[in-house]
Amino acid sequence: MADPAPDRTHDHPAADRSGHTGAPVKATAPVKGRPPARGGAGRGSVLLRRAGRTAVALPAVAVFLFLLAPLAVLALSSLNSTSSLSFPPSGLSLRWYSEVLSSPDWLVSFRLSGVLVLLVVLTTVTIGTLAAYGLVRGDFPGRGLLSGIALAPLMVPEIIIGLGLLYYFQGLGLVNTLPGLWLAHSLVALPFVIRTVMVSAQALDPTLERAAATLGAGRARTFLTVTLPLLRPGILAGAVFAAVTSLGEVAVSALVSGSNTTTVPVRIFSAVQFQLDPSVAAVSTLLMLVSVVVLVAVDRFTNFSEVL
């Protein structure tokens, strides 16, 4: 007689009461001292980081708005349809731009300022580039003193410079003349060119010049073909600074100019004192647009912003 089949229920320890079998399942107890993970904690940290970035960005945004607000008000005031310089404008019109561009007095001032900008840029870029390169790469006694003298106009108030030039130009007969304005504007703008070119000259690798010399290039050819292209960002930045300085110079121009040499900034200053109308805002807006276009165009073709 065969034995009854043995009971194999105990061969499957993971068998549950419902009859299903599988690998044994172990219940994991929570680790003491460590709270369970929560989805809200991650969202809270993200919100805190965003709040921190916002708190840091708000002061910068406030500063930019504070700086741009006067320019925006000036541009909108130039579109005023009435003869009063008020904000907000009661109506929008381009009549003041038409009057400025058709006025003989304003056109003479525009031409004079344009000629001065060209002369000042050519003069300061030539002298400033040579002076900056010599001050950085030269090794001679008194180099530090010459650097301080070259940058001295940056530390002297322009009204003092203009008063000194007035007394000096009176003896030379240069008051109320184009050469006098040319020399005065060049004196004020030259330190900006020297400073920006010095930055590029300090970053210049001297081994490149030595390599050109070993290949047979003379000093003049090395300077023209190797050094000047490497100094181009500083030269262009200095040229832009010189143009903007000459185009906006008021204190020195008012003292050394006259009725025959009234630049645009001096005429704006006179118009604000005696006849305040939206034409002044229109001229200022045109100058601002010209400056922005020049800066964008120069920065488009070179990396001169790296030296600022």
PDB file of C-alpha atoms in Angstrom:
ATOM      1  CA  MET A   1       0.000   0.000   0.000  1.00  0.00           C
ATOM      2  CA  ALA A   2       1.479   3.278  -1.148  1.00  0.00           C
ATOM      3  CA  ASP A   3       2.143   5.970   1.324  1.00  0.00           C
ATOM      4  CA  PRO A   4       0.004   9.098   0.974  1.00  0.00           C
ATOM      5  CA  ALA A   5       1.664  12.054  -0.841  1.00  0.00           C
ATOM      6  CA  PRO A   6       3.627  14.121   1.560  1.00  0.00           C
ATOM      7  CA  ASP A   7       2.418  17.569   2.368  1.00  0.00           C
ATOM      8  CA  ARG A   8       4.750  20.019   0.475  1.00  0.00           C
ATOM      9  CA  THR A   9       3.208  23.155   1.740  1.00  0.00           C
ATOM     10  CA  HIS A  10       6.225  23.954   3.918  1.00  0.00           C
ATOM     11  CA  ASP A  11       8.602  23.718   0.910  1.00  0.00           C
ATOM     12  CA  HIS A  12       7.550  27.244  -0.158  1.00  0.00           C
ATOM     13  CA  PRO A  13       8.276  29.583   2.711  1.00  0.00           C
ATOM     14  CA  ALA A  14       7.077  32.602   0.758  1.00  0.00           C
ATOM     15  CA  ALA A  15       3.661  31.123   0.158  1.00  0.00           C
ATOM     16  CA  ASP A  16       1.022  33.404   1.576  1.00  0.00           C
ATOM     17  CA  ARG A  17      -2.406  32.610   2.717  1.00  0.00           C
ATOM     18  CA  SER A  18      -3.897  33.319  -0.666  1.00  0.00           C
ATOM     19  CA  GLY A  19      -1.865  30.519  -2.280  1.00  0.00           C
ATOM     20  CA  HIS A  20       0.606  32.728  -4.224  1.00  0.00           C
ATOM     21  CA  THR A  21       4.282  31.902  -4.041  1.00  0.00           C
ATOM     22  CA  GLY A  22       7.381  33.991  -4.759  1.00  0.00           C
ATOM     23  CA  ALA A  23      10.596  35.338  -3.240  1.00  0.00           C
ATOM     24  CA  PRO A  24      10.448  36.191   0.392  1.00  0.00           C
ATOM     25  CA  VAL A  25       9.533  39.805   1.004  1.00  0.00           C
ATOM     26  CA  LYS A  26      11.217  41.634   3.833  1.00  0.00           C
ATOM     27  CA  ALA A  27       9.630  44.678   5.327  1.00  0.00           C
ATOM     28  CA  THR A  28      12.070  47.557   5.726  1.00  0.00           C
ATOM     29  CA  ALA A  29      11.706  49.618   8.811  1.00  0.00           C
ATOM     30  CA  PRO A  30      12.350  53.380   8.616  1.00  0.00           C
ATOM     31  CA  VAL A  31      15.847  54.420   9.644  1.00  0.00           C
ATOM     32  CA  LYS A  32      15.910  56.087  12.995  1.00  0.00           C
ATOM     33  CA  GLY A  33      16.738  59.792  12.913  1.00  0.00           C
ATOM     34  CA  ARG A  34      16.064  60.237   9.139  1.00  0.00           C
ATOM     35  CA  PRO A  35      12.652  61.595   8.150  1.00  0.00           C
ATOM     36  CA  PRO A  36      11.000  60.110   5.125  1.00  0.00           C
ATOM     37  CA  ALA A  37      11.554  61.882   1.777  1.00  0.00           C
ATOM     38  CA  ARG A  38       8.971  64.450   0.911  1.00  0.00           C
ATOM     39  CA  GLY A  39       8.260  65.909  -2.515  1.00  0.00           C
ATOM     40  CA  GLY A  40       7.498  69.343  -1.078  1.00  0.00           C
ATOM     41  CA  ALA A  41      11.045  69.787   0.262  1.00  0.00           C
ATOM     42  CA  GLY A  42      12.528  69.842  -3.263  1.00  0.00           C
ATOM     43  CA  ARG A  43       9.978  72.360  -4.441  1.00  0.00           C
ATOM     44  CA  GLY A  44      10.706  74.526  -1.422  1.00  0.00           C
ATOM     45  CA  SER A  45      14.445  74.616  -2.141  1.00  0.00           C
ATOM     46  CA  VAL A  46      13.776  75.551  -5.781  1.00  0.00           C
ATOM     47  CA  LEU A  47      11.522  78.396  -4.657  1.00  0.00           C
ATOM     48  CA  LEU A  48      14.177  79.606  -2.238  1.00  0.00           C
ATOM     49  CA  ARG A  49      16.811  79.654  -4.981  1.00  0.00           C
ATOM     50  CA  ARG A  50      14.497  81.566  -7.289  1.00  0.00           C
ATOM     51  CA  ALA A  51      13.728  84.051  -4.558  1.00  0.00           C
ATOM     52  CA  GLY A  52      17.451  84.532  -3.935  1.00  0.00           C
ATOM     53  CA  ARG A  53      18.171  85.185  -7.598  1.00  0.00           C
ATOM     54  CA  THR A  54      15.287  87.626  -7.766  1.00  0.00           C
ATOM     55  CA  ALA A  55      16.526  89.478  -4.699  1.00  0.00           C
ATOM     56  CA  VAL A  56      19.977  89.801  -6.271  1.00  0.00           C
ATOM     57  CA  ALA A  57      18.643  90.919  -9.670  1.00  0.00           C
ATOM     58  CA  LEU A  58      16.221  93.544  -8.365  1.00  0.00           C
ATOM     59  CA  PRO A  59      18.898  96.123  -7.348  1.00  0.00           C
ATOM     60  CA  ALA A  60      20.616  95.778 -10.747  1.00  0.00           C
ATOM     61  CA  VAL A  61      17.316  96.224 -12.580  1.00  0.00           C
ATOM     62  CA  ALA A  62      16.489  99.255 -10.427  1.00  0.00           C
ATOM     63  CA  VAL A  63      19.851 100.863 -11.242  1.00  0.00           C
ATOM     64  CA  PHE A  64      19.426 100.282 -14.988  1.00  0.00           C
ATOM     65  CA  LEU A  65      15.916 101.728 -14.906  1.00  0.00           C
ATOM     66  CA  PHE A  66      17.183 104.751 -12.984  1.00  0.00           C
ATOM     67  CA  LEU A  67      19.877 105.347 -15.612  1.00  0.00           C
ATOM     68  CA  LEU A  68      17.639 104.772 -18.637  1.00  0.00           C
ATOM     69  CA  ALA A  69      14.622 106.715 -17.363  1.00  0.00           C
ATOM     70  CA  PRO A  70      16.033 110.213 -18.182  1.00  0.00           C
ATOM     71  CA  LEU A  71      16.953 109.092 -21.708  1.00  0.00           C
ATOM     72  CA  ALA A  72      13.487 107.665 -22.280  1.00  0.00           C
ATOM     73  CA  VAL A  73      11.844 110.852 -20.967  1.00  0.00           C
ATOM     74  CA  LEU A  74      14.081 112.963 -23.221  1.00  0.00           C
ATOM     75  CA  ALA A  75      13.273 110.902 -26.313  1.00  0.00           C
ATOM     76  CA  LEU A  76       9.524 111.025 -25.658  1.00  0.00           C
ATOM     77  CA  SER A  77       9.635 114.764 -24.954  1.00  0.00           C
ATOM     78  CA  SER A  78      11.204 115.370 -28.365  1.00  0.00           C
ATOM     79  CA  LEU A  79       7.994 114.029 -29.942  1.00  0.00           C
ATOM     80  CA  ASN A  80       5.799 116.612 -28.232  1.00  0.00           C
ATOM     81  CA  SER A  81       3.405 118.348 -30.621  1.00  0.00           C
ATOM     82  CA  THR A  82       3.267 121.530 -28.531  1.00  0.00           C
ATOM     83  CA  SER A  83       5.975 124.158 -28.051  1.00  0.00           C
ATOM     84  CA  SER A  84       6.494 123.340 -24.375  1.00  0.00           C
ATOM     85  CA  LEU A  85       9.019 120.834 -23.130  1.00  0.00           C
ATOM     86  CA  SER A  86       6.714 118.719 -20.986  1.00  0.00           C
ATOM     87  CA  PHE A  87       6.302 115.074 -20.075  1.00  0.00           C
ATOM     88  CA  PRO A  88       4.220 113.142 -20.851  1.00  0.00           C
ATOM     89  CA  PRO A  89       3.720 114.750 -24.272  1.00  0.00           C
ATOM     90  CA  SER A  90       0.245 115.960 -25.110  1.00  0.00           C
ATOM     91  CA  GLY A  91       0.635 114.668 -28.657  1.00  0.00           C
ATOM     92  CA  LEU A  92       3.166 112.960 -30.904  1.00  0.00           C
ATOM     93  CA  SER A  93       4.809 114.813 -33.756  1.00  0.00           C
ATOM     94  CA  LEU A  94       8.115 114.982 -35.659  1.00  0.00           C
ATOM     95  CA  ARG A  95       7.909 118.737 -36.226  1.00  0.00           C
ATOM     96  CA  TRP A  96      10.854 119.499 -33.950  1.00  0.00           C
ATOM     97  CA  TYR A  97      13.151 117.134 -35.808  1.00  0.00           C
ATOM     98  CA  SER A  98      12.145 118.865 -39.038  1.00  0.00           C
ATOM     99  CA  GLU A  99      12.838 122.303 -37.564  1.00  0.00           C
ATOM    100  CA  VAL A 100      16.240 121.268 -36.233  1.00  0.00           C
ATOM    101  CA  LEU A 101      17.368 119.691 -39.512  1.00  0.00           C
ATOM    102  CA  SER A 102      16.220 122.764 -41.480  1.00  0.00           C
ATOM    103  CA  SER A 103      17.666 125.386 -39.116  1.00  0.00           C
ATOM    104  CA  PRO A 104      20.854 127.094 -40.453  1.00  0.00           C
ATOM    105  CA  ASP A 105      22.192 127.675 -36.930  1.00  0.00           C
ATOM    106  CA  TRP A 106      21.846 124.034 -35.905  1.00  0.00           C
ATOM    107  CA  LEU A 107      23.297 122.812 -39.217  1.00  0.00           C
ATOM    108  CA  VAL A 108      26.390 125.005 -38.765  1.00  0.00           C
ATOM    109  CA  SER A 109      26.861 123.607 -35.269  1.00  0.00           C
ATOM    110  CA  PHE A 110      26.408 120.055 -36.556  1.00  0.00           C
ATOM    111  CA  ARG A 111      29.070 120.567 -39.216  1.00  0.00           C
ATOM    112  CA  LEU A 112      31.479 122.143 -36.750  1.00  0.00           C
ATOM    113  CA  SER A 113      31.024 119.319 -34.234  1.00  0.00           C
ATOM    114  CA  GLY A 114      31.438 116.713 -36.986  1.00  0.00           C
ATOM    115  CA  VAL A 115      34.706 118.249 -38.184  1.00  0.00           C
ATOM    116  CA  LEU A 116      35.949 118.474 -34.603  1.00  0.00           C
ATOM    117  CA  VAL A 117      35.137 114.801 -33.963  1.00  0.00           C
ATOM    118  CA  LEU A 118      37.127 113.708 -37.023  1.00  0.00           C
ATOM    119  CA  LEU A 119      40.123 115.886 -36.149  1.00  0.00           C
ATOM    120  CA  VAL A 120      40.113 114.884 -32.487  1.00  0.00           C
ATOM    121  CA  VAL A 121      39.813 111.160 -33.233  1.00  0.00           C
ATOM    122  CA  LEU A 122      42.680 111.207 -35.745  1.00  0.00           C
ATOM    123  CA  THR A 123      44.911 113.250 -33.447  1.00  0.00           C
ATOM    124  CA  THR A 124      44.262 111.425 -30.201  1.00  0.00           C
ATOM    125  CA  VAL A 125      44.404 107.945 -31.744  1.00  0.00           C
ATOM    126  CA  THR A 126      47.770 108.648 -33.361  1.00  0.00           C
ATOM    127  CA  ILE A 127      49.385 110.303 -30.343  1.00  0.00           C
ATOM    128  CA  GLY A 128      47.636 108.122 -27.776  1.00  0.00           C
ATOM    129  CA  THR A 129      48.587 104.828 -29.433  1.00  0.00           C
ATOM    130  CA  LEU A 130      52.261 105.741 -29.664  1.00  0.00           C
ATOM    131  CA  ALA A 131      52.325 107.140 -26.130  1.00  0.00           C
ATOM    132  CA  ALA A 132      50.537 104.153 -24.597  1.00  0.00           C
ATOM    133  CA  TYR A 133      52.780 101.627 -26.356  1.00  0.00           C
ATOM    134  CA  GLY A 134      55.900 103.495 -25.283  1.00  0.00           C
ATOM    135  CA  LEU A 135      54.729 103.798 -21.675  1.00  0.00           C
ATOM    136  CA  VAL A 136      53.918 100.083 -21.435  1.00  0.00           C
ATOM    137  CA  ARG A 137      56.788  98.554 -23.372  1.00  0.00           C
ATOM    138  CA  GLY A 138      59.440 101.206 -22.811  1.00  0.00           C
ATOM    139  CA  ASP A 139      62.078 101.046 -20.097  1.00  0.00           C
ATOM    140  CA  PHE A 140      63.385 104.514 -19.310  1.00  0.00           C
ATOM    141  CA  PRO A 141      63.676 106.788 -16.267  1.00  0.00           C
ATOM    142  CA  GLY A 142      60.579 108.772 -15.377  1.00  0.00           C
ATOM    143  CA  ARG A 143      58.131 106.413 -17.059  1.00  0.00           C
ATOM    144  CA  GLY A 144      55.786 106.479 -14.067  1.00  0.00           C
ATOM    145  CA  LEU A 145      55.866 110.277 -13.969  1.00  0.00           C
ATOM    146  CA  LEU A 146      55.026 110.512 -17.652  1.00  0.00           C
ATOM    147  CA  SER A 147      52.141 108.065 -17.181  1.00  0.00           C
ATOM    148  CA  GLY A 148      50.728 110.253 -14.416  1.00  0.00           C
ATOM    149  CA  ILE A 149      51.059 113.388 -16.554  1.00  0.00           C
ATOM    150  CA  ALA A 150      49.392 111.683 -19.528  1.00  0.00           C
ATOM    151  CA  LEU A 151      46.400 110.672 -17.398  1.00  0.00           C
ATOM    152  CA  ALA A 152      46.273 113.896 -15.359  1.00  0.00           C
ATOM    153  CA  PRO A 153      43.350 115.497 -17.287  1.00  0.00           C
ATOM    154  CA  LEU A 154      41.143 112.656 -16.001  1.00  0.00           C
ATOM    155  CA  MET A 155      41.707 113.827 -12.422  1.00  0.00           C
ATOM    156  CA  VAL A 156      41.366 117.600 -12.992  1.00  0.00           C
ATOM    157  CA  PRO A 157      37.897 119.205 -13.245  1.00  0.00           C
ATOM    158  CA  GLU A 158      37.137 120.265 -16.795  1.00  0.00           C
ATOM    159  CA  ILE A 159      36.177 123.773 -15.715  1.00  0.00           C
ATOM    160  CA  ILE A 160      39.735 124.231 -14.402  1.00  0.00           C
ATOM    161  CA  ILE A 161      41.176 122.901 -17.668  1.00  0.00           C
ATOM    162  CA  GLY A 162      38.929 125.244 -19.660  1.00  0.00           C
ATOM    163  CA  LEU A 163      39.905 128.261 -17.565  1.00  0.00           C
ATOM    164  CA  GLY A 164      43.597 127.492 -17.987  1.00  0.00           C
ATOM    165  CA  LEU A 165      43.176 127.045 -21.743  1.00  0.00           C
ATOM    166  CA  LEU A 166      41.283 130.341 -21.937  1.00  0.00           C
ATOM    167  CA  TYR A 167      44.198 132.296 -20.453  1.00  0.00           C
ATOM    168  CA  TYR A 168      46.702 130.339 -22.529  1.00  0.00           C
ATOM    169  CA  PHE A 169      44.818 130.642 -25.838  1.00  0.00           C
ATOM    170  CA  GLN A 170      44.264 134.377 -25.391  1.00  0.00           C
ATOM    171  CA  GLY A 171      47.983 134.959 -25.692  1.00  0.00           C
ATOM    172  CA  LEU A 172      48.170 132.732 -28.777  1.00  0.00           C
ATOM    173  CA  GLY A 173      45.071 134.118 -30.473  1.00  0.00           C
ATOM    174  CA  LEU A 174      43.311 130.745 -30.493  1.00  0.00           C
ATOM    175  CA  VAL A 175      40.102 131.759 -28.710  1.00  0.00           C
ATOM    176  CA  ASN A 176      36.998 131.472 -30.917  1.00  0.00           C
ATOM    177  CA  THR A 177      38.894 129.495 -33.569  1.00  0.00           C
ATOM    178  CA  LEU A 178      38.667 125.963 -34.917  1.00  0.00           C
ATOM    179  CA  PRO A 179      42.326 125.145 -34.073  1.00  0.00           C
ATOM    180  CA  GLY A 180      41.714 126.246 -30.494  1.00  0.00           C
ATOM    181  CA  LEU A 181      38.712 123.937 -30.116  1.00  0.00           C
ATOM    182  CA  TRP A 182      40.656 121.151 -31.805  1.00  0.00           C
ATOM    183  CA  LEU A 183      43.536 121.423 -29.329  1.00  0.00           C
ATOM    184  CA  ALA A 184      41.194 121.787 -26.337  1.00  0.00           C
ATOM    185  CA  HIS A 185      39.087 118.747 -27.220  1.00  0.00           C
ATOM    186  CA  SER A 186      42.183 116.701 -28.009  1.00  0.00           C
ATOM    187  CA  LEU A 187      43.646 117.526 -24.596  1.00  0.00           C
ATOM    188  CA  VAL A 188      40.476 116.356 -22.839  1.00  0.00           C
ATOM    189  CA  ALA A 189      40.023 113.181 -24.937  1.00  0.00           C
ATOM    190  CA  LEU A 190      43.673 112.060 -25.128  1.00  0.00           C
ATOM    191  CA  PRO A 191      43.786 110.360 -21.671  1.00  0.00           C
ATOM    192  CA  PHE A 192      40.887 108.064 -22.620  1.00  0.00           C
ATOM    193  CA  VAL A 193      42.762 106.826 -25.685  1.00  0.00           C
ATOM    194  CA  ILE A 194      45.981 106.330 -23.746  1.00  0.00           C
ATOM    195  CA  ARG A 195      44.214 104.381 -21.020  1.00  0.00           C
ATOM    196  CA  THR A 196      42.375 101.984 -23.350  1.00  0.00           C
ATOM    197  CA  VAL A 197      45.408 101.347 -25.568  1.00  0.00           C
ATOM    198  CA  MET A 198      47.527 100.706 -22.478  1.00  0.00           C
ATOM    199  CA  VAL A 199      45.151  97.889 -21.531  1.00  0.00           C
ATOM    200  CA  SER A 200      45.648  96.235 -24.911  1.00  0.00           C
ATOM    201  CA  ALA A 201      49.402  96.837 -24.813  1.00  0.00           C
ATOM    202  CA  GLN A 202      49.701  95.186 -21.409  1.00  0.00           C
ATOM    203  CA  ALA A 203      47.994  92.063 -22.781  1.00  0.00           C
ATOM    204  CA  LEU A 204      50.271  91.973 -25.838  1.00  0.00           C
ATOM    205  CA  ASP A 205      52.484  88.894 -26.127  1.00  0.00           C
ATOM    206  CA  PRO A 206      56.072  90.095 -26.785  1.00  0.00           C
ATOM    207  CA  THR A 207      57.065  86.748 -28.287  1.00  0.00           C
ATOM    208  CA  LEU A 208      55.003  87.561 -31.379  1.00  0.00           C
ATOM    209  CA  GLU A 209      57.049  90.678 -32.017  1.00  0.00           C
ATOM    210  CA  ARG A 210      60.290  88.799 -31.431  1.00  0.00           C
ATOM    211  CA  ALA A 211      59.152  86.097 -33.854  1.00  0.00           C
ATOM    212  CA  ALA A 212      58.527  88.721 -36.535  1.00  0.00           C
ATOM    213  CA  ALA A 213      61.956  90.206 -35.880  1.00  0.00           C
ATOM    214  CA  THR A 214      63.656  86.828 -36.227  1.00  0.00           C
ATOM    215  CA  LEU A 215      61.938  86.351 -39.588  1.00  0.00           C
ATOM    216  CA  GLY A 216      63.594  89.500 -40.903  1.00  0.00           C
ATOM    217  CA  ALA A 217      60.954  92.173 -40.232  1.00  0.00           C
ATOM    218  CA  GLY A 218      62.257  95.554 -39.126  1.00  0.00           C
ATOM    219  CA  ARG A 219      60.873  97.544 -36.222  1.00  0.00           C
ATOM    220  CA  ALA A 220      58.559  99.639 -38.363  1.00  0.00           C
ATOM    221  CA  ARG A 221      57.197  96.642 -40.259  1.00  0.00           C
ATOM    222  CA  THR A 222      56.762  94.658 -37.035  1.00  0.00           C
ATOM    223  CA  PHE A 223      54.844  97.533 -35.472  1.00  0.00           C
ATOM    224  CA  LEU A 224      52.578  97.994 -38.497  1.00  0.00           C
ATOM    225  CA  THR A 225      51.899  94.325 -39.282  1.00  0.00           C
ATOM    226  CA  VAL A 226      51.980  92.681 -35.843  1.00  0.00           C
ATOM    227  CA  THR A 227      51.618  95.225 -33.044  1.00  0.00           C
ATOM    228  CA  LEU A 228      48.888  97.457 -34.454  1.00  0.00           C
ATOM    229  CA  PRO A 229      46.486  94.605 -35.329  1.00  0.00           C
ATOM    230  CA  LEU A 230      46.868  93.275 -31.790  1.00  0.00           C
ATOM    231  CA  LEU A 231      46.212  96.738 -30.353  1.00  0.00           C
ATOM    232  CA  ARG A 232      43.104  97.231 -32.506  1.00  0.00           C
ATOM    233  CA  PRO A 233      40.501  96.670 -29.727  1.00  0.00           C
ATOM    234  CA  GLY A 234      42.095  99.305 -27.508  1.00  0.00           C
ATOM    235  CA  ILE A 235      42.550 101.714 -30.413  1.00  0.00           C
ATOM    236  CA  LEU A 236      38.916 101.421 -31.502  1.00  0.00           C
ATOM    237  CA  ALA A 237      37.658 101.776 -27.946  1.00  0.00           C
ATOM    238  CA  GLY A 238      39.821 104.860 -27.480  1.00  0.00           C
ATOM    239  CA  ALA A 239      38.532 106.316 -30.753  1.00  0.00           C
ATOM    240  CA  VAL A 240      34.940 105.839 -29.613  1.00  0.00           C
ATOM    241  CA  PHE A 241      35.674 107.444 -26.248  1.00  0.00           C
ATOM    242  CA  ALA A 242      37.421 110.367 -27.945  1.00  0.00           C
ATOM    243  CA  ALA A 243      34.488 110.915 -30.324  1.00  0.00           C
ATOM    244  CA  VAL A 244      31.909 110.794 -27.540  1.00  0.00           C
ATOM    245  CA  THR A 245      34.012 113.110 -25.339  1.00  0.00           C
ATOM    246  CA  SER A 246      34.416 115.661 -28.118  1.00  0.00           C
ATOM    247  CA  LEU A 247      30.753 115.454 -29.097  1.00  0.00           C
ATOM    248  CA  GLY A 248      29.579 116.087 -25.535  1.00  0.00           C
ATOM    249  CA  GLU A 249      32.172 118.596 -24.326  1.00  0.00           C
ATOM    250  CA  VAL A 250      30.549 121.685 -22.791  1.00  0.00           C
ATOM    251  CA  ALA A 251      32.713 123.204 -20.037  1.00  0.00           C
ATOM    252  CA  VAL A 252      35.908 123.612 -22.063  1.00  0.00           C
ATOM    253  CA  SER A 253      34.071 124.518 -25.281  1.00  0.00           C
ATOM    254  CA  ALA A 254      32.040 127.245 -23.600  1.00  0.00           C
ATOM    255  CA  LEU A 255      35.226 128.991 -22.432  1.00  0.00           C
ATOM    256  CA  VAL A 256      37.359 128.768 -25.585  1.00  0.00           C
ATOM    257  CA  SER A 257      34.644 129.048 -28.242  1.00  0.00           C
ATOM    258  CA  GLY A 258      32.730 132.086 -29.462  1.00  0.00           C
ATOM    259  CA  SER A 259      29.930 133.222 -31.717  1.00  0.00           C
ATOM    260  CA  ASN A 260      31.626 131.789 -34.809  1.00  0.00           C
ATOM    261  CA  THR A 261      32.561 128.452 -33.206  1.00  0.00           C
ATOM    262  CA  THR A 262      29.438 127.295 -31.378  1.00  0.00           C
ATOM    263  CA  THR A 263      29.396 123.543 -31.092  1.00  0.00           C
ATOM    264  CA  VAL A 264      26.232 121.500 -30.666  1.00  0.00           C
ATOM    265  CA  PRO A 265      26.621 121.004 -26.873  1.00  0.00           C
ATOM    266  CA  VAL A 266      27.249 124.730 -26.363  1.00  0.00           C
ATOM    267  CA  ARG A 267      24.199 125.619 -28.446  1.00  0.00           C
ATOM    268  CA  ILE A 268      22.108 123.137 -26.452  1.00  0.00           C
ATOM    269  CA  PHE A 269      23.349 124.740 -23.235  1.00  0.00           C
ATOM    270  CA  SER A 270      22.419 128.210 -24.520  1.00  0.00           C
ATOM    271  CA  ALA A 271      19.004 127.048 -25.732  1.00  0.00           C
ATOM    272  CA  VAL A 272      18.205 125.512 -22.352  1.00  0.00           C
ATOM    273  CA  GLN A 273      19.006 128.812 -20.647  1.00  0.00           C
ATOM    274  CA  PHE A 274      17.038 131.147 -22.917  1.00  0.00           C
ATOM    275  CA  GLN A 275      14.592 129.135 -25.046  1.00  0.00           C
ATOM    276  CA  LEU A 276      13.464 125.812 -23.661  1.00  0.00           C
ATOM    277  CA  ASP A 277      11.489 123.941 -26.315  1.00  0.00           C
ATOM    278  CA  PRO A 278      11.370 120.360 -27.630  1.00  0.00           C
ATOM    279  CA  SER A 279      13.988 121.158 -30.291  1.00  0.00           C
ATOM    280  CA  VAL A 280      16.658 120.745 -27.615  1.00  0.00           C
ATOM    281  CA  ALA A 281      15.291 117.300 -26.808  1.00  0.00           C
ATOM    282  CA  ALA A 282      15.247 116.446 -30.526  1.00  0.00           C
ATOM    283  CA  VAL A 283      18.922 117.381 -30.936  1.00  0.00           C
ATOM    284  CA  SER A 284      19.883 115.439 -27.831  1.00  0.00           C
ATOM    285  CA  THR A 285      17.987 112.395 -29.066  1.00  0.00           C
ATOM    286  CA  LEU A 286      19.763 112.565 -32.436  1.00  0.00           C
ATOM    287  CA  LEU A 287      23.156 112.701 -30.722  1.00  0.00           C
ATOM    288  CA  MET A 288      22.184 109.782 -28.513  1.00  0.00           C
ATOM    289  CA  LEU A 289      21.095 107.707 -31.511  1.00  0.00           C
ATOM    290  CA  VAL A 290      24.329 108.468 -33.361  1.00  0.00           C
ATOM    291  CA  SER A 291      26.374 107.385 -30.333  1.00  0.00           C
ATOM    292  CA  VAL A 292      24.427 104.139 -29.966  1.00  0.00           C
ATOM    293  CA  VAL A 293      24.727 103.309 -33.680  1.00  0.00           C
ATOM    294  CA  VAL A 294      28.489 103.925 -33.640  1.00  0.00           C
ATOM    295  CA  LEU A 295      28.980 101.789 -30.532  1.00  0.00           C
ATOM    296  CA  VAL A 296      26.937  98.909 -31.927  1.00  0.00           C
ATOM    297  CA  ALA A 297      28.652  99.076 -35.314  1.00  0.00           C
ATOM    298  CA  VAL A 298      32.151  99.110 -33.823  1.00  0.00           C
ATOM    299  CA  ASP A 299      31.348  96.326 -31.376  1.00  0.00           C
ATOM    300  CA  ARG A 300      29.898  94.289 -34.237  1.00  0.00           C
ATOM    301  CA  PHE A 301      33.209  94.108 -36.086  1.00  0.00           C
ATOM    302  CA  THR A 302      35.622  93.976 -33.146  1.00  0.00           C
ATOM    303  CA  ASN A 303      35.762  92.840 -29.529  1.00  0.00           C
ATOM    304  CA  PHE A 304      36.677  96.259 -28.190  1.00  0.00           C
ATOM    305  CA  SER A 305      34.265  95.792 -25.252  1.00  0.00           C
ATOM    306  CA  GLU A 306      36.804  93.427 -23.678  1.00  0.00           C
ATOM    307  CA  VAL A 307      39.057  96.360 -22.813  1.00  0.00           C
ATOM    308  CA  LEU A 308      36.295  98.388 -21.096  1.00  0.00           C
TER     309      LEU A 308
END
